[in-house]
Amino acid sequence: MRSTEVYEQNIENTRKDINEVNKGIDRVALLRGVSFIVLIIIGYQYFKKGSPIILGLSLVLIGVFIYLAITHTREKEKLRELELLISINDEHLRRAEGLWKDFSDKGEDFLKEDHPFTSDLDIFGESSLFQWINTTKTFYGRVALAKILSDSKLPTKSKVNKRQKSIRELADKLDFRQRLELIPLKHKSSIEKTENFLSWVKEENSWFLSSNVNLLRIIMPCISLITVLLIVFFKVPFSLFFLSLIINAGILSLKKKEIEKALEEIYSFKKNLAAYYEGIELIENQIFNEELNKSIKEKINSKDGVKASKEMKELSNVGELLFDRANMIYWLLNALLMWDFMLMARLEKWKVRNKDKVQNWLLALGDMEAYSSLSNVCYDKEHWVFPEILDEDIIEGEEIAHPLIIPQGVENSFNLNGELKTALITGSNMSGKSTFLRTIGINMIFSYLGLPINGKSFKLGRMIPYTCMRTKDNLEERISSFYAEILRVKNIIEATKRGEKIFFLLDEIFKGTNSVDRHLGAEILIKQLMDKGAKGLVSTHDFELCDLEKEDRRIKNLHFREYYENNEIKFDYKLREGRSTTRNAVYLMKMAGIELLDKE
């Protein structure tokens, strides 16, 4: 069954479940109303007659009413989960149908101008890979996915194989992946930085665990409760109770700053804590067979046998015991029972046990979210193929297309093997040169990520793409587009000097200068990069540069062409051998209204 059919079926089944839950909610609401009315009637009879039997019946009805209220709340929560599942499947359906370009999270905050490839190959930003596949719902998942997508270190052949197996396994676990999405949404968890929380976890405050404080934490609430009993049964002055509250409040104020910092941190983060512990528990209970997935799970397995989910739930439970600290009810409860001291003792004990573990747990959760996002490609594009990573620095692609072009882009076959190191791509404007460079580059990135590629077959060695394509002015830093291009080229040259295995993608190199300098600079740069062991593609309008094929057997010419029908320019975007022999700039100028005279 195709992925779109699975999502549609899930939506249909979930809607049926929603109808059943709504019926249940209506029944419970009706029973609550009836029980409340009966309770009022029986309560009236009790106050009128004072019968013990009626009192007992009233208490039973109160219990029934509370049970129905709890059941109603649980059914409402179940209803919300089902509604969220529909939205999750609807988003997956839109992703599979290519309607993902309106998704709000584009990962633009991860863009870096000096990165080897993320900007030019649309890894982040508008219509990007991140925008397409991202299903992470926590801060750690989002950061983990961005880190994997932008990794410019060459993965080993073994690591790529492990990634492929991991992604295949996760692709088959759709229910698990959707549950991983659902949990943070259910708890309304926010994607926010957690540095303050992690800093707090590592800050120990042993004062709250000292024997004297433990004694105070037990004795002072007991004294307060004893005063209440004395007031009720022995008519002791009420002022004694106020005195006990004031004394307790005074003791609490000794560590007011530390208490407020810790408890406010937990209070503001408690929705995330609930999502984290449930997410970790979900991973703990999942069986994995592939090595990479098992290694992620092992990060949350404690050597002492204590489950990470249990520990995170303990922290989440403390958060659930907190409510608005400015509330008068909280103040009274706190002064009566030394509530803050009790919570701080629990938190400090938790930190002692877990301060060195919690970050690894959250990182593991993030890694699982990230690989679950990557597996969307495998699940939704079942006809795509996994590439083969070779030991030789070659590229051989059959019917390769750009994975982010919707609908399906034009397929082209391409190879750069043997002694060939550079392909010069010529062609008229809009014929497909830049898109082809990006097609090869992003399919290389897909390959190293362990993803299937958009093509019939793809074999390649281990080479990191370095791009120089979308250079632009930066007025704030007073950088012209030409100088920005020079900086990109400098990064490529420095990478080759460091001995990195480079696959360069240069789009109309040095277009910001005169034709003589452009030709000279491009020729020297290409030869310099090849001499350093690099390979790559260069698109150009400089037909003279194509003469390099005659001088250097490491270089070959390829081209795209245009054709005309009914005086309209057309493109087939098919890659052909040899240099381009056509131009369309004059035609396009005339379309713009420039009155050019035809030369006789």
PDB file of C-alpha atoms in Angstrom, residues 119-280:
ATOM      1  CA  SER A 119      22.694  27.360   1.526  1.00  0.00           C
ATOM      2  CA  ASP A 120      23.319  26.514  -2.134  1.00  0.00           C
ATOM      3  CA  LEU A 121      21.817  23.016  -1.915  1.00  0.00           C
ATOM      4  CA  ASP A 122      18.633  24.102  -0.069  1.00  0.00           C
ATOM      5  CA  ILE A 123      19.261  22.118   3.091  1.00  0.00           C
ATOM      6  CA  PHE A 124      17.628  24.886   5.165  1.00  0.00           C
ATOM      7  CA  GLY A 125      15.348  27.766   4.246  1.00  0.00           C
ATOM      8  CA  GLU A 126      12.560  28.177   1.715  1.00  0.00           C
ATOM      9  CA  SER A 127      11.622  24.943  -0.132  1.00  0.00           C
ATOM     10  CA  SER A 128      14.381  23.101   1.718  1.00  0.00           C
ATOM     11  CA  LEU A 129      15.107  19.552   2.768  1.00  0.00           C
ATOM     12  CA  PHE A 130      14.570  20.522   6.409  1.00  0.00           C
ATOM     13  CA  GLN A 131      11.168  22.027   5.632  1.00  0.00           C
ATOM     14  CA  TRP A 132      10.161  18.854   3.806  1.00  0.00           C
ATOM     15  CA  ILE A 133      11.174  16.100   6.228  1.00  0.00           C
ATOM     16  CA  ASN A 134      11.187  17.711   9.672  1.00  0.00           C
ATOM     17  CA  THR A 135       8.756  16.043  12.071  1.00  0.00           C
ATOM     18  CA  THR A 136      10.709  16.758  15.262  1.00  0.00           C
ATOM     19  CA  LYS A 137       8.680  18.292  18.071  1.00  0.00           C
ATOM     20  CA  THR A 138      11.322  18.933  20.739  1.00  0.00           C
ATOM     21  CA  PHE A 139      14.273  21.283  20.945  1.00  0.00           C
ATOM     22  CA  TYR A 140      16.695  18.363  21.013  1.00  0.00           C
ATOM     23  CA  GLY A 141      15.116  16.678  18.012  1.00  0.00           C
ATOM     24  CA  ARG A 142      15.186  19.835  15.925  1.00  0.00           C
ATOM     25  CA  VAL A 143      18.825  20.558  16.742  1.00  0.00           C
ATOM     26  CA  ALA A 144      19.820  16.919  16.162  1.00  0.00           C
ATOM     27  CA  LEU A 145      18.195  16.908  12.715  1.00  0.00           C
ATOM     28  CA  ALA A 146      19.906  20.183  11.751  1.00  0.00           C
ATOM     29  CA  LYS A 147      23.258  18.822  12.943  1.00  0.00           C
ATOM     30  CA  ILE A 148      22.903  15.651  10.863  1.00  0.00           C
ATOM     31  CA  LEU A 149      21.781  17.550   7.748  1.00  0.00           C
ATOM     32  CA  SER A 150      24.649  20.044   7.945  1.00  0.00           C
ATOM     33  CA  ASP A 151      27.420  17.595   8.882  1.00  0.00           C
ATOM     34  CA  SER A 152      30.357  18.433   6.599  1.00  0.00           C
ATOM     35  CA  LYS A 153      32.550  15.602   7.884  1.00  0.00           C
ATOM     36  CA  LEU A 154      32.785  12.650   5.554  1.00  0.00           C
ATOM     37  CA  PRO A 155      30.969   9.637   7.012  1.00  0.00           C
ATOM     38  CA  THR A 156      32.639   6.282   6.700  1.00  0.00           C
ATOM     39  CA  LYS A 157      31.199   3.726   4.320  1.00  0.00           C
ATOM     40  CA  SER A 158      30.204   1.681   7.370  1.00  0.00           C
ATOM     41  CA  LYS A 159      28.378   4.623   8.948  1.00  0.00           C
ATOM     42  CA  VAL A 160      26.376   5.267   5.775  1.00  0.00           C
ATOM     43  CA  ASN A 161      25.361   1.595   5.670  1.00  0.00           C
ATOM     44  CA  LYS A 162      24.266   1.764   9.314  1.00  0.00           C
ATOM     45  CA  ARG A 163      22.226   4.882   8.576  1.00  0.00           C
ATOM     46  CA  GLN A 164      20.512   3.177   5.645  1.00  0.00           C
ATOM     47  CA  LYS A 165      19.546   0.193   7.814  1.00  0.00           C
ATOM     48  CA  SER A 166      18.388   2.456  10.645  1.00  0.00           C
ATOM     49  CA  ILE A 167      16.218   4.536   8.320  1.00  0.00           C
ATOM     50  CA  ARG A 168      14.731   1.453   6.682  1.00  0.00           C
ATOM     51  CA  GLU A 169      13.785   0.032  10.082  1.00  0.00           C
ATOM     52  CA  LEU A 170      12.247   3.283  11.318  1.00  0.00           C
ATOM     53  CA  ALA A 171      10.366   3.739   8.048  1.00  0.00           C
ATOM     54  CA  ASP A 172       8.491   0.520   8.826  1.00  0.00           C
ATOM     55  CA  LYS A 173       7.588   1.747  12.331  1.00  0.00           C
ATOM     56  CA  LEU A 174       4.998   4.354  11.346  1.00  0.00           C
ATOM     57  CA  ASP A 175       2.944   4.004  14.551  1.00  0.00           C
ATOM     58  CA  PHE A 176       6.063   4.496  16.669  1.00  0.00           C
ATOM     59  CA  ARG A 177       7.138   7.546  14.671  1.00  0.00           C
ATOM     60  CA  GLN A 178       3.722   9.158  14.840  1.00  0.00           C
ATOM     61  CA  ARG A 179       3.507   8.466  18.564  1.00  0.00           C
ATOM     62  CA  LEU A 180       6.876  10.188  18.960  1.00  0.00           C
ATOM     63  CA  GLU A 181       5.318  13.237  17.289  1.00  0.00           C
ATOM     64  CA  LEU A 182       2.085  13.013  19.250  1.00  0.00           C
ATOM     65  CA  ILE A 183       3.558  13.043  22.758  1.00  0.00           C
ATOM     66  CA  PRO A 184       5.022  16.598  22.700  1.00  0.00           C
ATOM     67  CA  LEU A 185       1.910  17.928  20.937  1.00  0.00           C
ATOM     68  CA  LYS A 186      -0.342  16.300  23.520  1.00  0.00           C
ATOM     69  CA  HIS A 187       1.531  18.017  26.345  1.00  0.00           C
ATOM     70  CA  LYS A 188       1.761  21.311  24.431  1.00  0.00           C
ATOM     71  CA  SER A 189       5.519  21.084  24.756  1.00  0.00           C
ATOM     72  CA  SER A 190       7.392  24.021  23.277  1.00  0.00           C
ATOM     73  CA  ILE A 191      10.523  23.910  21.148  1.00  0.00           C
ATOM     74  CA  GLU A 192      12.715  26.072  23.324  1.00  0.00           C
ATOM     75  CA  LYS A 193      16.304  26.089  24.464  1.00  0.00           C
ATOM     76  CA  THR A 194      17.066  24.140  27.619  1.00  0.00           C
ATOM     77  CA  GLU A 195      20.419  25.574  28.691  1.00  0.00           C
ATOM     78  CA  ASN A 196      18.945  27.026  31.907  1.00  0.00           C
ATOM     79  CA  PHE A 197      17.355  23.711  32.829  1.00  0.00           C
ATOM     80  CA  LEU A 198      20.558  21.737  32.222  1.00  0.00           C
ATOM     81  CA  SER A 199      22.606  24.307  34.143  1.00  0.00           C
ATOM     82  CA  TRP A 200      20.213  23.978  37.061  1.00  0.00           C
ATOM     83  CA  VAL A 201      20.471  20.166  36.955  1.00  0.00           C
ATOM     84  CA  LYS A 202      24.237  20.383  37.400  1.00  0.00           C
ATOM     85  CA  GLU A 203      24.033  22.872  40.282  1.00  0.00           C
ATOM     86  CA  GLU A 204      23.969  20.988  43.571  1.00  0.00           C
ATOM     87  CA  ASN A 205      22.576  22.525  46.769  1.00  0.00           C
ATOM     88  CA  SER A 206      23.277  20.070  49.549  1.00  0.00           C
ATOM     89  CA  TRP A 207      21.754  22.419  52.158  1.00  0.00           C
ATOM     90  CA  PHE A 208      18.283  21.047  51.409  1.00  0.00           C
ATOM     91  CA  LEU A 209      19.506  17.505  52.057  1.00  0.00           C
ATOM     92  CA  SER A 210      21.173  18.241  55.396  1.00  0.00           C
ATOM     93  CA  SER A 211      19.883  16.435  58.493  1.00  0.00           C
ATOM     94  CA  ASN A 212      18.819  19.703  60.171  1.00  0.00           C
ATOM     95  CA  VAL A 213      16.702  20.745  57.204  1.00  0.00           C
ATOM     96  CA  ASN A 214      15.160  17.277  56.983  1.00  0.00           C
ATOM     97  CA  LEU A 215      14.268  17.575  60.673  1.00  0.00           C
ATOM     98  CA  LEU A 216      12.689  20.999  60.129  1.00  0.00           C
ATOM     99  CA  ARG A 217      10.802  19.692  57.088  1.00  0.00           C
ATOM    100  CA  ILE A 218       9.158  17.024  59.276  1.00  0.00           C
ATOM    101  CA  ILE A 219       8.755  18.791  62.633  1.00  0.00           C
ATOM    102  CA  MET A 220       7.426  22.203  61.545  1.00  0.00           C
ATOM    103  CA  PRO A 221       4.430  20.905  59.526  1.00  0.00           C
ATOM    104  CA  CYS A 222       3.617  18.581  62.434  1.00  0.00           C
ATOM    105  CA  ILE A 223       3.582  21.542  64.809  1.00  0.00           C
ATOM    106  CA  SER A 224       1.289  23.449  62.448  1.00  0.00           C
ATOM    107  CA  LEU A 225      -1.137  20.528  62.203  1.00  0.00           C
ATOM    108  CA  ILE A 226      -1.084  20.042  65.992  1.00  0.00           C
ATOM    109  CA  THR A 227      -2.054  23.703  66.462  1.00  0.00           C
ATOM    110  CA  VAL A 228      -5.013  23.135  64.109  1.00  0.00           C
ATOM    111  CA  LEU A 229      -6.151  20.188  66.249  1.00  0.00           C
ATOM    112  CA  LEU A 230      -5.714  22.209  69.428  1.00  0.00           C
ATOM    113  CA  ILE A 231      -7.823  25.015  68.007  1.00  0.00           C
ATOM    114  CA  VAL A 232     -10.586  22.625  66.898  1.00  0.00           C
ATOM    115  CA  PHE A 233     -10.800  20.417  70.005  1.00  0.00           C
ATOM    116  CA  PHE A 234      -9.400  22.527  72.850  1.00  0.00           C
ATOM    117  CA  LYS A 235     -10.342  26.027  71.715  1.00  0.00           C
ATOM    118  CA  VAL A 236      -6.742  27.274  71.777  1.00  0.00           C
ATOM    119  CA  PRO A 237      -6.487  30.873  70.421  1.00  0.00           C
ATOM    120  CA  PHE A 238      -6.421  31.002  66.603  1.00  0.00           C
ATOM    121  CA  SER A 239      -3.420  33.320  66.812  1.00  0.00           C
ATOM    122  CA  LEU A 240      -1.268  30.291  67.667  1.00  0.00           C
ATOM    123  CA  PHE A 241      -1.945  28.878  64.203  1.00  0.00           C
ATOM    124  CA  PHE A 242      -0.979  32.169  62.576  1.00  0.00           C
ATOM    125  CA  LEU A 243       2.196  32.223  64.668  1.00  0.00           C
ATOM    126  CA  SER A 244       3.168  28.761  63.395  1.00  0.00           C
ATOM    127  CA  LEU A 245       2.544  29.863  59.799  1.00  0.00           C
ATOM    128  CA  ILE A 246       4.674  32.974  60.264  1.00  0.00           C
ATOM    129  CA  ILE A 247       7.531  30.940  61.763  1.00  0.00           C
ATOM    130  CA  ASN A 248       7.362  28.448  58.877  1.00  0.00           C
ATOM    131  CA  ALA A 249       7.282  31.262  56.329  1.00  0.00           C
ATOM    132  CA  GLY A 250      10.298  32.846  58.002  1.00  0.00           C
ATOM    133  CA  ILE A 251      12.256  29.593  57.748  1.00  0.00           C
ATOM    134  CA  LEU A 252      11.273  29.234  54.084  1.00  0.00           C
ATOM    135  CA  SER A 253      12.470  32.772  53.362  1.00  0.00           C
ATOM    136  CA  LEU A 254      16.024  31.824  54.377  1.00  0.00           C
ATOM    137  CA  LYS A 255      16.479  30.172  50.974  1.00  0.00           C
ATOM    138  CA  LYS A 256      13.909  32.143  49.018  1.00  0.00           C
ATOM    139  CA  LYS A 257      16.143  32.936  46.041  1.00  0.00           C
ATOM    140  CA  GLU A 258      17.384  29.371  45.558  1.00  0.00           C
ATOM    141  CA  ILE A 259      13.865  27.982  45.937  1.00  0.00           C
ATOM    142  CA  GLU A 260      12.291  30.431  43.502  1.00  0.00           C
ATOM    143  CA  LYS A 261      14.990  29.842  40.888  1.00  0.00           C
ATOM    144  CA  ALA A 262      14.652  26.060  41.027  1.00  0.00           C
ATOM    145  CA  LEU A 263      10.882  25.767  41.288  1.00  0.00           C
ATOM    146  CA  GLU A 264      10.167  28.430  38.683  1.00  0.00           C
ATOM    147  CA  GLU A 265      12.533  26.634  36.318  1.00  0.00           C
ATOM    148  CA  ILE A 266      10.660  23.362  36.822  1.00  0.00           C
ATOM    149  CA  TYR A 267       7.258  25.083  36.687  1.00  0.00           C
ATOM    150  CA  SER A 268       8.024  26.796  33.363  1.00  0.00           C
ATOM    151  CA  PHE A 269       9.431  23.580  31.953  1.00  0.00           C
ATOM    152  CA  LYS A 270       6.911  21.062  33.292  1.00  0.00           C
ATOM    153  CA  LYS A 271       5.059  20.563  29.984  1.00  0.00           C
ATOM    154  CA  ASN A 272       8.349  19.663  28.346  1.00  0.00           C
ATOM    155  CA  LEU A 273       9.234  17.315  31.216  1.00  0.00           C
ATOM    156  CA  ALA A 274       6.027  15.348  30.734  1.00  0.00           C
ATOM    157  CA  ALA A 275       6.716  15.095  27.003  1.00  0.00           C
ATOM    158  CA  TYR A 276      10.321  14.061  27.576  1.00  0.00           C
ATOM    159  CA  TYR A 277       9.558  11.265  29.994  1.00  0.00           C
ATOM    160  CA  GLU A 278       6.816   9.815  27.782  1.00  0.00           C
ATOM    161  CA  GLY A 279       9.040  10.064  24.713  1.00  0.00           C
ATOM    162  CA  ILE A 280      11.899   8.325  26.488  1.00  0.00           C
TER     163      ILE A 280
END
